[in-house]
């Protein structure tokens, strides 16, 4: 609630937050990485995992879209790369993550979604955490065939402010085109075209595939079959992510 005048927050909301924090204090702490191609379901599952385990959800895609929305110089540069299905430079995304992981909401644990995407980013993340005596406890691959992704991506609609993800067929909002929680309009991401998707899939296999071996070699790897309905994927994910 930093930056918020607590006198303007209702007592009910404050009590709910205190209760949430109390319950969170009993949950295990961990840092997990979700690895999977565009449309594999990382952004659908991460908020559920965040609610269940009290770990913060850090999505580099969402952080970059925030910069685009703000119209910052970084955002303008990033938009061109994202719309073309390319990768934003390692320095930029590593810097964004560095700023976020030390925030109080990430003290219980972190779900990294869409980061790291290159072995260079994975090594930078390990160094960042090691300097604080921490590590990635599990990298979880969302295993899915490429051919499923086109329908998922072209039918996706998102709520820009929260990153909440819907699908016109598989996960429709209660009212067409409207976010269930805020009542605000949903948008079609400008990189959710078949053309950009092909580039993102190629980039995933070339650049992100090798990080799976990086985590396998460290013995911190798990895989879920992401080509099933949302609830079945969730059941496997929560077991894979739970610390031993
Ligand atoms: P980012 O936003 O991270 O995109 P992405 O990794 O390509 O992943 P997506 O958000 O497209 O897919 P998702 O797996 O979250 O799928 P979702 O759950 O929404 O990155 C965007 C861009 O930013 C990148 O291309 C790059 O340019 C840049 N970037 C980001 N991070 C970077 C980094 N670290 N380094 C460099 N550049 C970076 O699901 C998709 C759809 O399917 C939804 O409609 C959903 O409702 C539906 N769905 C989900 N699960 C199921 C299911 N089980 N069954 C049926 N439908 C489902």
CSV table of C-alpha atoms and ligand atoms in Angstrom, one decimal:
chain,number,residue,atom,x,y,z
A,1,UNK,CA,0.0,0.0,0.0
A,2,UNK,CA,3.0,2.3,-0.4
A,3,UNK,CA,2.0,5.8,-1.6
A,4,UNK,CA,-1.6,5.2,-0.4
A,5,UNK,CA,-3.0,7.4,2.4
A,6,UNK,CA,-4.1,4.7,4.8
A,7,UNK,CA,-6.8,7.1,6.3
A,8,UNK,CA,-8.6,6.8,2.9
A,9,UNK,CA,-8.6,3.0,3.0
A,10,UNK,CA,-11.7,1.4,4.5
A,11,UNK,CA,-11.4,-0.5,7.8
A,12,UNK,CA,-12.7,-3.7,6.1
A,13,UNK,CA,-10.0,-3.5,3.4
A,14,UNK,CA,-7.3,-2.9,6.1
A,15,UNK,CA,-8.6,-5.8,8.2
A,16,UNK,CA,-8.7,-8.1,5.1
A,17,UNK,CA,-5.1,-7.1,4.3
A,18,UNK,CA,-3.9,-7.8,7.8
A,19,UNK,CA,-5.7,-11.2,7.8
A,20,UNK,CA,-4.1,-12.0,4.4
A,21,UNK,CA,-0.6,-11.1,5.7
A,22,UNK,CA,-1.1,-13.2,8.8
A,23,UNK,CA,-2.2,-16.3,6.8
A,24,UNK,CA,0.7,-15.7,4.4
A,25,UNK,CA,3.2,-15.8,7.2
A,26,UNK,CA,2.5,-19.6,7.5
A,27,UNK,CA,3.1,-20.3,3.9
A,28,UNK,CA,6.4,-21.7,2.6
A,29,UNK,CA,8.8,-19.3,0.9
A,30,UNK,CA,10.1,-20.0,-2.6
A,31,UNK,CA,11.1,-18.6,-5.9
A,32,UNK,CA,9.9,-20.3,-9.1
A,33,UNK,CA,10.3,-19.6,-12.8
A,34,UNK,CA,7.5,-20.4,-15.3
A,35,UNK,CA,8.9,-21.3,-18.7
A,36,UNK,CA,6.8,-21.8,-21.8
A,37,UNK,CA,6.0,-20.4,-25.2
A,38,UNK,CA,3.6,-17.6,-25.9
A,39,UNK,CA,0.1,-18.9,-25.1
A,40,UNK,CA,1.1,-21.8,-23.0
A,41,UNK,CA,-0.8,-20.5,-20.0
A,42,UNK,CA,1.8,-18.9,-17.8
A,43,UNK,CA,-0.1,-15.7,-17.4
A,44,UNK,CA,-3.3,-17.6,-16.7
A,45,UNK,CA,-1.9,-19.8,-14.0
A,46,UNK,CA,0.6,-17.4,-12.3
A,47,UNK,CA,-2.1,-15.2,-10.5
A,48,UNK,CA,-3.7,-18.4,-9.1
A,49,UNK,CA,-0.3,-19.5,-7.8
A,50,UNK,CA,0.3,-16.1,-6.4
A,51,UNK,CA,-3.0,-16.1,-4.5
A,52,UNK,CA,-2.5,-19.6,-3.2
A,53,UNK,CA,1.1,-19.3,-2.0
A,54,UNK,CA,1.4,-15.5,-1.3
A,55,UNK,CA,4.3,-15.2,-3.7
A,56,UNK,CA,4.4,-12.1,-5.9
A,57,UNK,CA,3.9,-12.5,-9.6
A,58,UNK,CA,6.5,-10.7,-11.7
A,59,UNK,CA,5.8,-10.8,-15.5
A,60,UNK,CA,8.4,-9.0,-17.6
A,61,UNK,CA,5.8,-8.8,-20.4
A,62,UNK,CA,3.4,-6.9,-18.0
A,63,UNK,CA,6.2,-4.6,-16.8
A,64,UNK,CA,7.1,-3.8,-20.4
A,65,UNK,CA,3.4,-3.2,-21.3
A,66,UNK,CA,3.2,-0.8,-18.4
A,67,UNK,CA,6.1,1.2,-19.9
A,68,UNK,CA,4.4,1.2,-23.3
A,69,UNK,CA,1.2,2.5,-21.6
A,70,UNK,CA,3.1,5.3,-19.8
A,71,UNK,CA,4.6,6.3,-23.2
A,72,UNK,CA,8.1,6.3,-21.7
A,73,UNK,CA,11.2,6.2,-24.0
A,74,UNK,CA,11.8,2.6,-22.8
A,75,UNK,CA,8.2,1.8,-23.6
A,76,UNK,CA,8.4,3.2,-27.1
A,77,UNK,CA,11.5,1.3,-27.9
A,78,UNK,CA,10.2,-1.9,-26.4
A,79,UNK,CA,6.8,-1.7,-28.3
A,80,UNK,CA,8.6,-1.9,-31.7
A,81,UNK,CA,10.5,-5.1,-30.6
A,82,UNK,CA,7.4,-6.7,-28.9
A,83,UNK,CA,5.1,-6.1,-31.8
A,84,UNK,CA,7.6,-7.7,-34.1
A,85,UNK,CA,7.9,-10.8,-31.8
A,86,UNK,CA,11.5,-10.1,-30.9
A,87,UNK,CA,13.3,-10.0,-27.5
A,88,UNK,CA,13.9,-6.8,-25.6
A,89,UNK,CA,17.6,-6.4,-24.5
A,90,UNK,CA,18.8,-8.4,-21.5
A,91,UNK,CA,20.0,-5.3,-19.8
A,92,UNK,CA,16.5,-3.7,-19.8
A,93,UNK,CA,14.6,-6.7,-18.5
A,94,UNK,CA,17.3,-7.6,-15.9
A,95,UNK,CA,17.2,-4.0,-14.6
A,96,UNK,CA,13.4,-4.2,-14.3
A,97,UNK,CA,13.5,-7.4,-12.3
A,98,UNK,CA,16.2,-6.1,-10.1
A,99,UNK,CA,14.0,-3.2,-9.0
A,100,UNK,CA,11.1,-5.4,-8.3
A,101,UNK,CA,12.4,-8.4,-6.4
A,102,UNK,CA,13.4,-6.3,-3.3
A,103,UNK,CA,9.8,-5.0,-2.9
A,104,UNK,CA,8.1,-6.0,0.3
A,105,UNK,CA,5.3,-7.8,-1.6
A,106,UNK,CA,8.0,-10.2,-2.9
A,107,UNK,CA,9.4,-11.1,0.5
A,108,UNK,CA,7.4,-14.4,0.8
A,109,UNK,CA,8.4,-15.6,-2.6
A,110,UNK,CA,8.4,-14.8,-6.3
A,111,UNK,CA,6.8,-16.3,-9.5
A,112,UNK,CA,8.9,-15.2,-12.5
A,113,UNK,CA,6.7,-15.3,-15.6
A,114,UNK,CA,8.4,-14.7,-18.9
A,115,UNK,CA,11.8,-14.2,-17.3
A,116,UNK,CA,14.5,-15.4,-17.7
A,117,UNK,CA,14.2,-16.0,-21.4
A,118,UNK,CA,17.8,-16.5,-22.3
A,119,UNK,CA,20.7,-18.3,-20.5
A,120,UNK,CA,22.3,-14.9,-19.9
A,121,UNK,CA,19.2,-13.7,-18.1
A,122,UNK,CA,19.1,-17.0,-16.1
A,123,UNK,CA,22.7,-16.5,-14.9
A,124,UNK,CA,22.0,-12.8,-14.1
A,125,UNK,CA,19.0,-13.8,-12.0
A,126,UNK,CA,21.0,-16.4,-10.1
A,127,UNK,CA,23.7,-13.8,-9.4
A,128,UNK,CA,21.1,-11.3,-8.2
A,129,UNK,CA,19.5,-13.8,-5.8
A,130,UNK,CA,22.8,-15.3,-4.6
A,131,UNK,CA,24.0,-11.8,-3.5
A,132,UNK,CA,21.0,-12.0,-1.1
A,133,UNK,CA,21.6,-15.7,-0.1
A,134,UNK,CA,18.7,-16.8,-2.2
A,135,UNK,CA,18.2,-19.1,-5.3
A,136,UNK,CA,15.6,-20.3,-7.8
A,137,UNK,CA,14.0,-23.3,-6.2
A,138,UNK,CA,12.2,-24.6,-9.3
A,139,UNK,CA,11.9,-23.9,-13.0
A,140,UNK,CA,8.6,-25.3,-14.3
A,141,UNK,CA,8.2,-25.9,-18.0
A,142,UNK,CA,4.7,-25.5,-19.6
A,143,UNK,CA,5.0,-28.3,-22.2
A,144,UNK,CA,2.7,-27.7,-25.2
A,145,UNK,CA,2.7,-28.4,-28.9
A,146,UNK,CA,3.2,-25.3,-31.1
A,147,UNK,CA,0.1,-26.0,-33.2
A,148,UNK,CA,-2.2,-25.4,-30.2
A,149,UNK,CA,-0.9,-21.9,-29.6
A,150,UNK,CA,-2.3,-20.1,-32.7
A,151,UNK,CA,-6.0,-20.4,-31.5
A,152,UNK,CA,-5.0,-19.5,-27.9
A,153,UNK,CA,-3.1,-16.4,-28.9
A,154,UNK,CA,-5.5,-15.0,-31.6
A,155,UNK,CA,-8.5,-15.5,-29.2
A,156,UNK,CA,-6.8,-14.0,-26.2
A,157,UNK,CA,-8.1,-10.7,-24.7
A,158,UNK,CA,-6.4,-9.0,-21.7
A,159,UNK,CA,-7.1,-6.4,-19.0
A,160,UNK,CA,-4.2,-4.1,-19.5
A,161,UNK,CA,-3.9,-2.7,-16.0
A,162,UNK,CA,-3.9,-6.0,-14.2
A,163,UNK,CA,-2.6,-8.4,-16.9
A,164,UNK,CA,-5.7,-10.6,-16.4
A,165,UNK,CA,-6.0,-12.9,-19.4
A,166,UNK,CA,-9.3,-14.2,-21.0
A,167,UNK,CA,-10.1,-16.2,-24.2
A,168,UNK,CA,-13.1,-15.6,-26.4
A,169,UNK,CA,-13.7,-19.4,-26.5
A,170,UNK,CA,-11.8,-21.1,-23.6
A,171,UNK,CA,-12.1,-18.5,-20.8
A,172,UNK,CA,-14.7,-15.8,-21.8
A,173,UNK,CA,-15.4,-12.9,-19.5
A,174,UNK,CA,-18.9,-12.7,-17.9
A,175,UNK,CA,-19.7,-9.8,-20.3
A,176,UNK,CA,-18.1,-9.8,-23.7
A,177,UNK,CA,-15.1,-7.4,-23.9
A,178,UNK,CA,-15.3,-6.4,-20.3
A,179,UNK,CA,-13.0,-7.3,-17.3
A,180,UNK,CA,-14.9,-9.3,-14.7
A,181,UNK,CA,-13.3,-7.5,-11.7
A,182,UNK,CA,-13.1,-3.8,-12.7
A,183,UNK,CA,-15.7,-3.5,-15.5
A,184,UNK,CA,-13.0,-1.9,-17.7
A,185,UNK,CA,-12.6,-2.8,-21.4
A,186,UNK,CA,-10.4,-5.7,-22.5
A,187,UNK,CA,-7.9,-5.3,-25.3
A,188,UNK,CA,-6.4,-7.5,-28.0
A,189,UNK,CA,-2.6,-7.3,-27.6
A,190,UNK,CA,-0.9,-5.8,-30.6
A,191,UNK,CA,1.6,-8.7,-30.7
A,192,UNK,CA,-1.1,-11.3,-30.7
A,193,UNK,CA,-1.1,-11.8,-34.4
A,194,UNK,CA,-0.2,-15.0,-36.2
A,195,UNK,CA,2.8,-13.3,-37.8
A,196,UNK,CA,4.3,-12.1,-34.5
A,197,UNK,CA,3.5,-15.5,-32.9
A,198,UNK,CA,5.6,-17.4,-35.4
A,199,UNK,CA,8.6,-15.2,-34.6
A,200,UNK,CA,7.9,-15.6,-30.8
A,201,UNK,CA,7.8,-19.4,-31.2
A,202,UNK,CA,11.0,-19.4,-33.1
A,203,UNK,CA,12.7,-17.2,-30.5
A,204,UNK,CA,11.3,-19.4,-27.8
A,205,UNK,CA,12.9,-22.6,-29.3
A,206,UNK,CA,16.2,-20.8,-30.1
A,207,UNK,CA,16.8,-18.6,-27.0
A,208,UNK,CA,14.5,-19.9,-24.2
A,209,UNK,CA,14.7,-23.7,-24.9
A,210,UNK,CA,18.4,-23.8,-23.6
A,211,UNK,CA,17.4,-22.5,-20.2
A,212,UNK,CA,15.5,-25.7,-19.6
A,213,UNK,CA,18.8,-27.6,-19.7
A,214,UNK,CA,20.4,-24.9,-17.5
A,215,UNK,CA,17.9,-25.7,-14.7
A,216,UNK,CA,17.9,-29.5,-15.4
A,217,UNK,CA,21.6,-29.5,-14.7
A,218,UNK,CA,21.0,-27.8,-11.4
A,219,UNK,CA,18.4,-30.4,-10.5
A,220,UNK,CA,15.7,-27.7,-10.1
A,221,UNK,CA,13.4,-28.6,-13.0
A,222,UNK,CA,9.8,-29.8,-13.3
A,223,UNK,CA,7.4,-30.1,-16.2
A,224,UNK,CA,3.6,-29.8,-16.5
A,225,UNK,CA,1.5,-30.9,-19.5
A,226,UNK,CA,0.0,-27.5,-20.4
A,227,UNK,CA,-2.2,-28.9,-23.2
A,228,UNK,CA,-5.2,-29.6,-20.9
A,229,UNK,CA,-7.9,-27.6,-19.4
A,230,UNK,CA,-7.0,-24.7,-17.0
A,231,UNK,CA,-8.0,-26.6,-13.9
A,232,UNK,CA,-6.1,-29.8,-14.7
A,233,UNK,CA,-3.0,-27.7,-15.5
A,234,UNK,CA,-3.5,-25.8,-12.2
A,235,UNK,CA,-3.6,-29.1,-10.2
A,236,UNK,CA,-0.3,-30.2,-11.6
A,237,UNK,CA,1.3,-26.8,-11.3
A,238,UNK,CA,0.5,-26.3,-7.6
A,239,UNK,CA,2.1,-29.7,-6.8
A,240,UNK,CA,5.1,-29.0,-9.0
A,241,UNK,CA,5.6,-25.5,-7.4
A,242,UNK,CA,5.1,-26.5,-3.7
A,243,UNK,CA,8.4,-26.6,-1.9
A,244,UNK,CA,9.3,-30.0,-0.5
B,1,LIG,P1,5.0,-11.9,-22.5
B,1,LIG,O1,3.9,-11.0,-22.2
B,1,LIG,O2,5.8,-12.5,-21.5
B,1,LIG,O3,4.4,-12.9,-23.6
B,1,LIG,P2,4.8,-14.5,-23.8
B,1,LIG,O4,5.8,-15.1,-22.9
B,1,LIG,O5,5.0,-14.5,-25.2
B,1,LIG,O6,3.6,-15.2,-23.2
B,1,LIG,P3,2.1,-14.8,-23.3
B,1,LIG,O7,1.7,-13.8,-22.4
B,1,LIG,O8,1.9,-14.5,-24.8
B,1,LIG,O9,1.5,-16.2,-23.0
B,1,LIG,P4,1.1,-16.9,-21.7
B,1,LIG,O10,1.9,-18.2,-21.5
B,1,LIG,O11,1.1,-16.0,-20.5
B,1,LIG,O12,-0.4,-17.4,-22.0
B,1,LIG,P5,-1.8,-16.9,-21.4
B,1,LIG,O13,-1.9,-17.5,-20.0
B,1,LIG,O14,-2.1,-15.5,-21.5
B,1,LIG,O15,6.1,-11.1,-23.4
B,1,LIG,C1,5.7,-10.3,-24.5
B,1,LIG,C2,6.9,-9.7,-25.2
B,1,LIG,O16,7.7,-8.9,-24.2
B,1,LIG,C3,7.9,-10.7,-25.7
B,1,LIG,O17,7.5,-11.2,-27.0
B,1,LIG,C4,9.2,-9.9,-25.7
B,1,LIG,O18,9.2,-9.0,-26.8
B,1,LIG,C5,9.1,-9.0,-24.5
B,1,LIG,N1,9.7,-9.7,-23.3
B,1,LIG,C6,9.0,-10.2,-22.2
B,1,LIG,N2,9.8,-10.7,-21.3
B,1,LIG,C7,11.1,-10.6,-21.9
B,1,LIG,C8,12.4,-11.0,-21.5
B,1,LIG,N3,12.6,-11.7,-20.3
B,1,LIG,N4,13.4,-10.8,-22.3
B,1,LIG,C9,13.3,-10.2,-23.4
B,1,LIG,N5,12.1,-9.7,-23.9
B,1,LIG,C10,11.0,-10.0,-23.1
B,1,LIG,O19,-2.8,-17.8,-22.3
B,1,LIG,C11,-3.0,-17.5,-23.6
B,1,LIG,C12,-4.5,-17.7,-24.0
B,1,LIG,O20,-4.8,-19.1,-23.8
B,1,LIG,C13,-5.4,-16.9,-23.1
B,1,LIG,O21,-6.4,-16.4,-23.8
B,1,LIG,C14,-5.9,-17.9,-22.1
B,1,LIG,O22,-7.2,-17.6,-21.6
B,1,LIG,C15,-5.9,-19.2,-22.9
B,1,LIG,N6,-5.5,-20.4,-22.1
B,1,LIG,C16,-4.6,-20.4,-21.1
B,1,LIG,N7,-4.6,-21.7,-20.5
B,1,LIG,C17,-5.4,-22.4,-21.3
B,1,LIG,C18,-5.8,-23.8,-21.2
B,1,LIG,N8,-5.3,-24.7,-20.3
B,1,LIG,N9,-6.8,-24.2,-22.1
B,1,LIG,C19,-7.3,-23.3,-23.0
B,1,LIG,N10,-7.0,-22.0,-23.1
B,1,LIG,C20,-6.1,-21.6,-22.2
